[in-house]
Amino acid sequence: MDIHAKQARRANLKRLLNPRTVALVGGRTLAPSIAMLRKAGFGGDIRMVNPFQREIGGIPCVPTIADLPEAPDAAFLSVNRRLTVEAVRSLAARGAGGAVCFAAGFGEMGEEGKRLQTDLVAAAGDLAVAGPNSNGLLNRLDRLALWPMEDHDPAPLDRGPAIISQSGGIAYAFVRDRRGLAPAVIASTGNQVLLDVADWLAVLGEDPRVTAIGIFMEGPGDVAALAGAAEVTRRRNLPVVVLKSGRSALGAEMALTHTGALAGDDDLFDALCERLGFTRVRSLPQLFETLKALGTWGDRIGGNRMAVLTASGAARALFADAAFDHGIALPPVSDGVAAALRPQLPEFAHVSNPLDHNAYYTGMDVLSMENEPALFECFRTMLQDGYDVAVMNTDGGDGQGGSPTLRAWIRATRETATPAAIVATMPDEMSADVHRLCREAGIAALQGLEDAVSAIAAASHHGARRDGAQQDLAILPPAPPFATTRVLDEVESKAVLETAGIPFPRRHFVGAEEVAAAARQIGFPVVLKGISAAVPHKNRFGAVAVGLSGEPAAEAALAAMAARFGEAGIAPDGYLVEEMVAGAEVEVIVGIKSSRIYGHALILGQGGVDVETARNAVALLLPVARGAIDLALAGLGVTAGLDPAARARVGDIAEAVAAFAIANRETLAALDLNPVIVARDGRVVAVDALIESGA
């Protein structure tokens, strides 16, 4: 899209979100929409457009959009799909801001629908169009409700999270909020033919009243545009939480290479989220709870040291397990704090973290669930050790003022300036009053133990980004689709990559009759490989023999290999005789995968013959900074324990592979260096290579 058209459409999106004049186009089914606008407290003018009615909901109608007294800033179109196209054309001609198109039956409904969708795009001009197939727009920050039903709560808010949902049904789940999220903006984006997620993200991300943004998407759309919009959220370090439905099968396209099997397109979406500073979640409950946590704390959780307090021994163990699963530390209680806690607790309570404070049910002369002062002193004492985040396991009670435990927790965390949460063990154990009290106190009210701990881990990761190195968000666009691909054999691949600075063992490519002489020249032990473009994975075929210590062993391996080729009806191109790299400490795969959606990605992972089942890998979208490569290698299980100098040499190879991929992106379909061997003497060398080239 032309950049000026995108800028004009985003400017109109701001008009759509905060209009002075709203036009409702349709029949008496718009009565709920009128009621919602009134319930929201919309203070601007409401206009009705209907050629057959004199009034709807007490508001006079004009017959056409051309008859409106002014160009509306926003319109809600509740008419059929053909009339929707005409209404959009008329609104654009009047210079309106934007429109929510409720009608379905466009690009999702066959050739006729696709034609109408094309007509809609042509008719819109610079109009900001939500949809078609959009279920509506709520902006409780500015008292706007362009919504087709009235049994939802549009009560005004001063601040809160925003929801961008490609699904109208999922958008309704947020409106019927039972988890205390209190979303301030909900946009059902529908088919996204004119406004995509990037547009909504860029505009909503600028609003200082928006505390976090949650996105439900069925696909990433324009990845480059999404990266551009992420610049807006990164400037504020605004949390963005993403749930994407569906797992792509596109990874199967590159099945000839290990990298194609090791990292599918869903892994590349993970890499995209990490690059853009987004938090990816895997379920709707996680989306709710993570948005609550990040909307409450922002980037305040700067580490992973957590304190947990509970009145249940079983919950204590469950929290410990969940913290372990999500990489959250539970530091032991210091000697000083333990000494101060013991006299406050019942004699059968044990000082630990998680702390089961084991309060009695009643009694104002002991630590009990009704003794708020004693609870406060216990909680305050526990928090003296200083934690990045603290959790109280409670549902908070049922009354408007909350339980004594909740009130004591709010006071203790406030006085110790500790970022805090309450966590209900089950997902349906918290009242609206408790959510309200926690929002007012700046405490995250999280439901469901596992989802809550996952949300806390996400908040810790988001906070760590604040102090981390900032990588350029720009991502290389995908190369044009390849009509055909060709696998370069190992000899060709190594010759190409050697010029790019990749280190390989000494080697000779020879005919069968020259194998013995080549082995003597290199020096035993050697590796023998049969080379044929028809056999890209030589180990599986039996075309690799390692550790050949003399001529008899080399001749025997050659005979066995030749027999396998003969049985398969393949005439090998020749044989590669290589220096044997002994004493491998670690085997790593360094590769490149290309995607029609995400462009090229550098893949780093556990190498060797079982690479595809190891699933120990990370993907980094190109271009990638050296610092990001080093960070990925430091966190990768297979390389984390390496000597820093050896790991840096692996990083050198990865950096060279990334540079090669960028220089050859128009023709590079995939690339494998598998394995790159880190020897015990510190030498780092790639012993196998494969390039898949596209045309």
mmCIF file of N, CA, C and O in Angstrom, residues 547-628:
data_model
loop_
_atom_site.group_PDB
_atom_site.id
_atom_site.type_symbol
_atom_site.label_atom_id
_atom_site.label_comp_id
_atom_site.label_asym_id
_atom_site.label_seq_id
_atom_site.Cartn_x
_atom_site.Cartn_y
_atom_site.Cartn_z
ATOM 1 N N GLY A 547 35.910 -42.392 10.881
ATOM 2 C CA GLY A 547 36.964 -43.020 11.680
ATOM 3 C C GLY A 547 37.725 -44.105 10.953
ATOM 4 O O GLY A 547 38.153 -45.077 11.586
ATOM 5 N N LEU A 548 37.909 -43.970 9.639
ATOM 6 C CA LEU A 548 38.639 -44.980 8.864
ATOM 7 C C LEU A 548 40.130 -44.804 9.138
ATOM 8 O O LEU A 548 40.735 -43.795 8.772
ATOM 9 N N SER A 549 40.739 -45.821 9.781
ATOM 10 C CA SER A 549 42.086 -45.642 10.330
ATOM 11 C C SER A 549 43.204 -46.124 9.413
ATOM 12 O O SER A 549 44.380 -45.960 9.737
ATOM 13 N N GLY A 550 42.853 -46.717 8.286
ATOM 14 C CA GLY A 550 43.883 -47.180 7.368
ATOM 15 C C GLY A 550 43.279 -47.544 6.030
ATOM 16 O O GLY A 550 42.046 -47.522 5.839
ATOM 17 N N GLU A 551 44.149 -47.915 5.075
ATOM 18 C CA GLU A 551 43.680 -48.211 3.723
ATOM 19 C C GLU A 551 42.706 -49.386 3.678
ATOM 20 O O GLU A 551 41.705 -49.325 2.957
ATOM 21 N N PRO A 552 42.958 -50.471 4.405
ATOM 22 C CA PRO A 552 41.983 -51.574 4.354
ATOM 23 C C PRO A 552 40.587 -51.137 4.791
ATOM 24 O O PRO A 552 39.587 -51.524 4.177
ATOM 25 N N ALA A 553 40.507 -50.321 5.844
ATOM 26 C CA ALA A 553 39.203 -49.844 6.316
ATOM 27 C C ALA A 553 38.554 -48.938 5.269
ATOM 28 O O ALA A 553 37.338 -49.012 5.028
ATOM 29 N N ALA A 554 39.356 -48.106 4.627
ATOM 30 C CA ALA A 554 38.817 -47.211 3.608
ATOM 31 C C ALA A 554 38.305 -48.009 2.411
ATOM 32 O O ALA A 554 37.233 -47.714 1.856
ATOM 33 N N GLU A 555 39.048 -49.024 1.988
ATOM 34 C CA GLU A 555 38.636 -49.825 0.838
ATOM 35 C C GLU A 555 37.369 -50.622 1.151
ATOM 36 O O GLU A 555 36.475 -50.756 0.302
ATOM 37 N N ALA A 556 37.262 -51.129 2.383
ATOM 38 C CA ALA A 556 36.060 -51.872 2.764
ATOM 39 C C ALA A 556 34.844 -50.951 2.791
ATOM 40 O O ALA A 556 33.748 -51.329 2.342
ATOM 41 N N ALA A 557 35.002 -49.754 3.327
ATOM 42 C CA ALA A 557 33.893 -48.799 3.365
ATOM 43 C C ALA A 557 33.477 -48.396 1.964
ATOM 44 O O ALA A 557 32.280 -48.274 1.658
ATOM 45 N N LEU A 558 34.461 -48.196 1.071
ATOM 46 C CA LEU A 558 34.162 -47.847 -0.311
ATOM 47 C C LEU A 558 33.364 -48.953 -0.992
ATOM 48 O O LEU A 558 32.374 -48.689 -1.692
ATOM 49 N N ALA A 559 33.741 -50.193 -0.793
ATOM 50 C CA ALA A 559 33.040 -51.314 -1.421
ATOM 51 C C ALA A 559 31.602 -51.406 -0.925
ATOM 52 O O ALA A 559 30.659 -51.614 -1.719
ATOM 53 N N ALA A 560 31.407 -51.262 0.385
ATOM 54 C CA ALA A 560 30.049 -51.334 0.938
ATOM 55 C C ALA A 560 29.184 -50.194 0.411
ATOM 56 O O ALA A 560 28.007 -50.373 0.089
ATOM 57 N N MET A 561 29.777 -49.000 0.311
ATOM 58 C CA MET A 561 29.039 -47.832 -0.169
ATOM 59 C C MET A 561 28.660 -48.001 -1.641
ATOM 60 O O MET A 561 27.527 -47.716 -2.050
ATOM 61 N N ALA A 562 29.598 -48.458 -2.441
ATOM 62 C CA ALA A 562 29.334 -48.668 -3.863
ATOM 63 C C ALA A 562 28.209 -49.680 -4.059
ATOM 64 O O ALA A 562 27.364 -49.534 -4.953
ATOM 65 N N ALA A 563 28.192 -50.715 -3.200
ATOM 66 C CA ALA A 563 27.133 -51.720 -3.305
ATOM 67 C C ALA A 563 25.767 -51.101 -2.997
ATOM 68 O O ALA A 563 24.770 -51.417 -3.663
ATOM 69 N N ARG A 564 25.696 -50.211 -1.996
ATOM 70 C CA ARG A 564 24.412 -49.571 -1.668
ATOM 71 C C ARG A 564 23.927 -48.706 -2.818
ATOM 72 O O ARG A 564 22.740 -48.686 -3.148
ATOM 73 N N PHE A 565 24.830 -47.943 -3.408
ATOM 74 C CA PHE A 565 24.440 -47.126 -4.563
ATOM 75 C C PHE A 565 23.935 -48.017 -5.697
ATOM 76 O O PHE A 565 22.931 -47.711 -6.362
ATOM 77 N N GLY A 566 24.639 -49.138 -5.919
ATOM 78 C CA GLY A 566 24.226 -50.037 -6.991
ATOM 79 C C GLY A 566 22.846 -50.615 -6.753
ATOM 80 O O GLY A 566 22.017 -50.692 -7.667
ATOM 81 N N GLU A 567 22.560 -51.019 -5.514
ATOM 82 C CA GLU A 567 21.247 -51.573 -5.186
ATOM 83 C C GLU A 567 20.136 -50.556 -5.401
ATOM 84 O O GLU A 567 19.006 -50.913 -5.756
ATOM 85 N N ALA A 568 20.472 -49.278 -5.179
ATOM 86 C CA ALA A 568 19.469 -48.223 -5.341
ATOM 87 C C ALA A 568 19.388 -47.716 -6.772
ATOM 88 O O ALA A 568 18.554 -46.854 -7.082
ATOM 89 N N GLY A 569 20.253 -48.230 -7.649
ATOM 90 C CA GLY A 569 20.243 -47.787 -9.037
ATOM 91 C C GLY A 569 20.763 -46.377 -9.212
ATOM 92 O O GLY A 569 20.358 -45.657 -10.137
ATOM 93 N N ILE A 570 21.674 -45.948 -8.323
ATOM 94 C CA ILE A 570 22.220 -44.590 -8.367
ATOM 95 C C ILE A 570 23.709 -44.676 -8.703
ATOM 96 O O ILE A 570 24.460 -45.451 -8.092
ATOM 97 N N ALA A 571 24.125 -43.860 -9.666
ATOM 98 C CA ALA A 571 25.544 -43.750 -9.982
ATOM 99 C C ALA A 571 26.094 -42.537 -9.254
ATOM 100 O O ALA A 571 25.726 -41.405 -9.578
ATOM 101 N N PRO A 572 26.938 -42.714 -8.235
ATOM 102 C CA PRO A 572 27.436 -41.563 -7.492
ATOM 103 C C PRO A 572 28.299 -40.663 -8.372
ATOM 104 O O PRO A 572 28.939 -41.115 -9.320
ATOM 105 N N ASP A 573 28.313 -39.384 -8.042
ATOM 106 C CA ASP A 573 29.145 -38.432 -8.789
ATOM 107 C C ASP A 573 30.615 -38.564 -8.420
ATOM 108 O O ASP A 573 31.497 -38.108 -9.155
ATOM 109 N N GLY A 574 30.874 -39.155 -7.261
ATOM 110 C CA GLY A 574 32.244 -39.326 -6.786
ATOM 111 C C GLY A 574 32.230 -39.524 -5.287
ATOM 112 O O GLY A 574 31.171 -39.707 -4.669
ATOM 113 N N TYR A 575 33.435 -39.469 -4.709
ATOM 114 C CA TYR A 575 33.572 -39.711 -3.278
ATOM 115 C C TYR A 575 34.380 -38.579 -2.648
ATOM 116 O O TYR A 575 35.375 -38.110 -3.213
ATOM 117 N N LEU A 576 33.913 -38.162 -1.477
ATOM 118 C CA LEU A 576 34.587 -37.104 -0.740
ATOM 119 C C LEU A 576 35.374 -37.745 0.394
ATOM 120 O O LEU A 576 34.808 -38.430 1.254
ATOM 121 N N VAL A 577 36.673 -37.526 0.367
ATOM 122 C CA VAL A 577 37.551 -38.019 1.423
ATOM 123 C C VAL A 577 37.946 -36.819 2.269
ATOM 124 O O VAL A 577 38.487 -35.837 1.750
ATOM 125 N N GLU A 578 37.654 -36.895 3.597
ATOM 126 C CA GLU A 578 37.862 -35.738 4.466
ATOM 127 C C GLU A 578 38.660 -36.109 5.703
ATOM 128 O O GLU A 578 38.603 -37.256 6.186
ATOM 129 N N GLU A 579 39.347 -35.107 6.211
ATOM 130 C CA GLU A 579 39.988 -35.218 7.514
ATOM 131 C C GLU A 579 38.933 -35.539 8.571
ATOM 132 O O GLU A 579 37.857 -34.949 8.588
ATOM 133 N N MET A 580 39.256 -36.482 9.461
ATOM 134 C CA MET A 580 38.366 -36.825 10.566
ATOM 135 C C MET A 580 38.566 -35.814 11.702
ATOM 136 O O MET A 580 39.674 -35.634 12.198
ATOM 137 N N VAL A 581 37.459 -35.123 12.082
ATOM 138 C CA VAL A 581 37.511 -34.184 13.203
ATOM 139 C C VAL A 581 37.150 -34.962 14.455
ATOM 140 O O VAL A 581 35.987 -35.326 14.660
ATOM 141 N N ALA A 582 38.152 -35.221 15.293
ATOM 142 C CA ALA A 582 37.954 -36.086 16.461
ATOM 143 C C ALA A 582 37.691 -35.252 17.714
ATOM 144 O O ALA A 582 37.924 -34.049 17.754
ATOM 145 N N GLY A 583 37.206 -35.939 18.753
ATOM 146 C CA GLY A 583 37.040 -35.312 20.059
ATOM 147 C C GLY A 583 35.931 -34.288 20.108
ATOM 148 O O GLY A 583 36.100 -33.210 20.689
ATOM 149 N N ALA A 584 34.779 -34.604 19.515
ATOM 150 C CA ALA A 584 33.668 -33.642 19.510
ATOM 151 C C ALA A 584 33.113 -33.462 20.915
ATOM 152 O O ALA A 584 32.751 -34.430 21.584
ATOM 153 N N GLU A 585 33.061 -32.209 21.366
ATOM 154 C CA GLU A 585 32.428 -31.889 22.644
ATOM 155 C C GLU A 585 30.954 -31.594 22.449
ATOM 156 O O GLU A 585 30.109 -32.006 23.245
ATOM 157 N N VAL A 586 30.647 -30.892 21.371
ATOM 158 C CA VAL A 586 29.272 -30.483 21.080
ATOM 159 C C VAL A 586 29.075 -30.519 19.577
ATOM 160 O O VAL A 586 29.994 -30.212 18.811
ATOM 161 N N GLU A 587 27.865 -30.913 19.142
ATOM 162 C CA GLU A 587 27.499 -30.838 17.730
ATOM 163 C C GLU A 587 26.309 -29.896 17.579
ATOM 164 O O GLU A 587 25.291 -30.053 18.273
ATOM 165 N N VAL A 588 26.446 -28.924 16.698
ATOM 166 C CA VAL A 588 25.451 -27.874 16.524
ATOM 167 C C VAL A 588 25.015 -27.849 15.064
ATOM 168 O O VAL A 588 25.817 -28.114 14.164
ATOM 169 N N ILE A 589 23.746 -27.541 14.823
ATOM 170 C CA ILE A 589 23.301 -27.244 13.471
ATOM 171 C C ILE A 589 23.174 -25.729 13.333
ATOM 172 O O ILE A 589 22.650 -25.050 14.214
ATOM 173 N N VAL A 590 23.699 -25.212 12.240
ATOM 174 C CA VAL A 590 23.537 -23.806 11.873
ATOM 175 C C VAL A 590 22.916 -23.810 10.485
ATOM 176 O O VAL A 590 23.492 -24.374 9.551
ATOM 177 N N GLY A 591 21.729 -23.245 10.356
ATOM 178 C CA GLY A 591 21.038 -23.334 9.073
ATOM 179 C C GLY A 591 20.220 -22.118 8.752
ATOM 180 O O GLY A 591 20.109 -21.173 9.542
ATOM 181 N N ILE A 592 19.642 -22.137 7.588
ATOM 182 C CA ILE A 592 18.748 -21.085 7.103
ATOM 183 C C ILE A 592 17.474 -21.736 6.601
ATOM 184 O O ILE A 592 17.510 -22.736 5.871
ATOM 185 N N LYS A 593 16.351 -21.181 7.002
ATOM 186 C CA LYS A 593 15.045 -21.587 6.477
ATOM 187 C C LYS A 593 14.399 -20.363 5.844
ATOM 188 O O LYS A 593 14.503 -19.253 6.369
ATOM 189 N N SER A 594 13.730 -20.557 4.727
ATOM 190 C CA SER A 594 12.994 -19.458 4.111
ATOM 191 C C SER A 594 11.502 -19.732 4.215
ATOM 192 O O SER A 594 11.060 -20.879 4.202
ATOM 193 N N SER A 595 10.733 -18.655 4.325
ATOM 194 C CA SER A 595 9.283 -18.755 4.478
ATOM 195 C C SER A 595 8.620 -17.712 3.596
ATOM 196 O O SER A 595 9.107 -16.584 3.468
ATOM 197 N N ARG A 596 7.490 -18.087 3.012
ATOM 198 C CA ARG A 596 6.722 -17.133 2.207
ATOM 199 C C ARG A 596 6.177 -16.002 3.058
ATOM 200 O O ARG A 596 5.830 -14.946 2.551
ATOM 201 N N ILE A 597 6.067 -16.221 4.366
ATOM 202 C CA ILE A 597 5.464 -15.230 5.261
ATOM 203 C C ILE A 597 6.526 -14.422 5.989
ATOM 204 O O ILE A 597 6.470 -13.195 6.051
ATOM 205 N N TYR A 598 7.523 -15.104 6.544
ATOM 206 C CA TYR A 598 8.459 -14.465 7.464
ATOM 207 C C TYR A 598 9.818 -14.166 6.847
ATOM 208 O O TYR A 598 10.693 -13.625 7.531
ATOM 209 N N GLY A 599 10.031 -14.499 5.603
ATOM 210 C CA GLY A 599 11.339 -14.296 5.008
ATOM 211 C C GLY A 599 12.318 -15.367 5.446
ATOM 212 O O GLY A 599 11.949 -16.511 5.701
ATOM 213 N N HIS A 600 13.584 -15.005 5.550
ATOM 214 C CA HIS A 600 14.626 -15.961 5.915
ATOM 215 C C HIS A 600 14.912 -15.893 7.410
ATOM 216 O O HIS A 600 14.871 -14.826 8.022
ATOM 217 N N ALA A 601 15.227 -17.055 7.981
ATOM 218 C CA ALA A 601 15.541 -17.143 9.408
ATOM 219 C C ALA A 601 16.787 -17.980 9.601
ATOM 220 O O ALA A 601 17.006 -18.976 8.905
ATOM 221 N N LEU A 602 17.606 -17.567 10.559
ATOM 222 C CA LEU A 602 18.764 -18.337 10.989
ATOM 223 C C LEU A 602 18.299 -19.336 12.042
ATOM 224 O O LEU A 602 17.630 -18.959 13.006
ATOM 225 N N ILE A 603 18.657 -20.609 11.861
ATOM 226 C CA ILE A 603 18.270 -21.664 12.792
ATOM 227 C C ILE A 603 19.519 -22.168 13.507
ATOM 228 O O ILE A 603 20.502 -22.541 12.860
ATOM 229 N N LEU A 604 19.471 -22.182 14.825
ATOM 230 C CA LEU A 604 20.566 -22.704 15.648
ATOM 231 C C LEU A 604 19.993 -23.798 16.536
ATOM 232 O O LEU A 604 18.950 -23.606 17.160
ATOM 233 N N GLY A 605 20.672 -24.934 16.586
ATOM 234 C CA GLY A 605 20.117 -26.006 17.402
ATOM 235 C C GLY A 605 21.089 -27.138 17.612
ATOM 236 O O GLY A 605 22.246 -27.097 17.183
ATOM 237 N N GLN A 606 20.602 -28.160 18.281
ATOM 238 C CA GLN A 606 21.392 -29.364 18.515
ATOM 239 C C GLN A 606 21.573 -30.087 17.200
ATOM 240 O O GLN A 606 20.607 -30.376 16.496
ATOM 241 N N GLY A 607 22.808 -30.388 16.839
ATOM 242 C CA GLY A 607 23.090 -31.027 15.565
ATOM 243 C C GLY A 607 23.277 -32.520 15.676
ATOM 244 O O GLY A 607 23.073 -33.128 16.730
ATOM 245 N N GLY A 608 23.676 -33.124 14.568
ATOM 246 C CA GLY A 608 23.901 -34.561 14.525
ATOM 247 C C GLY A 608 22.833 -35.277 13.740
ATOM 248 O O GLY A 608 21.949 -34.663 13.148
ATOM 249 N N VAL A 609 22.872 -36.591 13.777
ATOM 250 C CA VAL A 609 21.966 -37.379 12.946
ATOM 251 C C VAL A 609 20.534 -37.340 13.456
ATOM 252 O O VAL A 609 19.594 -37.590 12.712
ATOM 253 N N ASP A 610 20.333 -37.023 14.750
ATOM 254 C CA ASP A 610 18.982 -36.992 15.314
ATOM 255 C C ASP A 610 18.441 -35.579 15.424
ATOM 256 O O ASP A 610 17.580 -35.299 16.257
ATOM 257 N N VAL A 611 18.926 -34.674 14.578
ATOM 258 C CA VAL A 611 18.576 -33.268 14.705
ATOM 259 C C VAL A 611 17.073 -33.026 14.656
ATOM 260 O O VAL A 611 16.534 -32.198 15.396
ATOM 261 N N GLU A 612 16.344 -33.759 13.830
ATOM 262 C CA GLU A 612 14.924 -33.475 13.642
ATOM 263 C C GLU A 612 14.072 -33.916 14.823
ATOM 264 O O GLU A 612 12.956 -33.447 14.996
ATOM 265 N N THR A 613 14.600 -34.836 15.643
ATOM 266 C CA THR A 613 13.841 -35.272 16.817
ATOM 267 C C THR A 613 14.293 -34.568 18.085
ATOM 268 O O THR A 613 13.612 -34.626 19.103
ATOM 269 N N ALA A 614 15.428 -33.880 18.034
ATOM 270 C CA ALA A 614 15.944 -33.234 19.235
ATOM 271 C C ALA A 614 15.078 -32.049 19.655
ATOM 272 O O ALA A 614 14.864 -31.812 20.833
ATOM 273 N N ARG A 615 14.574 -31.270 18.695
ATOM 274 C CA ARG A 615 13.702 -30.122 18.945
ATOM 275 C C ARG A 615 14.338 -29.128 19.916
ATOM 276 O O ARG A 615 13.646 -28.428 20.645
ATOM 277 N N ASN A 616 15.662 -29.080 19.941
ATOM 278 C CA ASN A 616 16.380 -28.120 20.775
ATOM 279 C C ASN A 616 16.953 -27.072 19.837
ATOM 280 O O ASN A 616 18.086 -27.180 19.373
ATOM 281 N N ALA A 617 16.145 -26.067 19.506
ATOM 282 C CA ALA A 617 16.551 -25.118 18.483
ATOM 283 C C ALA A 617 15.917 -23.758 18.736
ATOM 284 O O ALA A 617 14.928 -23.636 19.462
ATOM 285 N N VAL A 618 16.507 -22.749 18.109
ATOM 286 C CA VAL A 618 15.959 -21.399 18.171
ATOM 287 C C VAL A 618 16.039 -20.809 16.769
ATOM 288 O O VAL A 618 16.966 -21.102 16.010
ATOM 289 N N ALA A 619 15.042 -19.990 16.409
ATOM 290 C CA ALA A 619 15.005 -19.327 15.111
ATOM 291 C C ALA A 619 15.160 -17.827 15.318
ATOM 292 O O ALA A 619 14.566 -17.247 16.228
ATOM 293 N N LEU A 620 15.945 -17.191 14.452
ATOM 294 C CA LEU A 620 16.163 -15.747 14.504
ATOM 295 C C LEU A 620 15.913 -15.186 13.110
ATOM 296 O O LEU A 620 16.595 -15.560 12.145
ATOM 297 N N LEU A 621 14.935 -14.299 12.977
ATOM 298 C CA LEU A 621 14.618 -13.739 11.674
ATOM 299 C C LEU A 621 15.731 -12.805 11.214
ATOM 300 O O LEU A 621 16.370 -12.121 12.019
ATOM 301 N N LEU A 622 15.944 -12.769 9.904
ATOM 302 C CA LEU A 622 17.001 -11.933 9.328
ATOM 303 C C LEU A 622 16.457 -10.566 8.917
ATOM 304 O O LEU A 622 15.306 -10.463 8.512
ATOM 305 N N PRO A 623 17.314 -9.534 9.017
ATOM 306 C CA PRO A 623 18.690 -9.568 9.509
ATOM 307 C C PRO A 623 18.729 -9.714 11.016
ATOM 308 O O PRO A 623 17.787 -9.325 11.706
ATOM 309 N N VAL A 624 19.833 -10.257 11.520
ATOM 310 C CA VAL A 624 19.948 -10.478 12.960
ATOM 311 C C VAL A 624 21.270 -9.895 13.448
ATOM 312 O O VAL A 624 22.308 -10.040 12.802
ATOM 313 N N ALA A 625 21.235 -9.204 14.573
ATOM 314 C CA ALA A 625 22.431 -8.613 15.155
ATOM 315 C C ALA A 625 23.291 -9.690 15.801
ATOM 316 O O ALA A 625 22.784 -10.708 16.283
ATOM 317 N N ARG A 626 24.596 -9.469 15.835
ATOM 318 C CA ARG A 626 25.501 -10.444 16.448
ATOM 319 C C ARG A 626 25.149 -10.645 17.918
ATOM 320 O O ARG A 626 25.218 -11.771 18.442
ATOM 321 N N GLY A 627 24.757 -9.585 18.599
ATOM 322 C CA GLY A 627 24.382 -9.734 19.999
ATOM 323 C C GLY A 627 23.236 -10.696 20.193
ATOM 324 O O GLY A 627 23.207 -11.460 21.177
ATOM 325 N N ALA A 628 22.268 -10.692 19.271
ATOM 326 C CA ALA A 628 21.136 -11.612 19.359
ATOM 327 C C ALA A 628 21.591 -13.055 19.124
ATOM 328 O O ALA A 628 21.088 -13.994 19.754
#
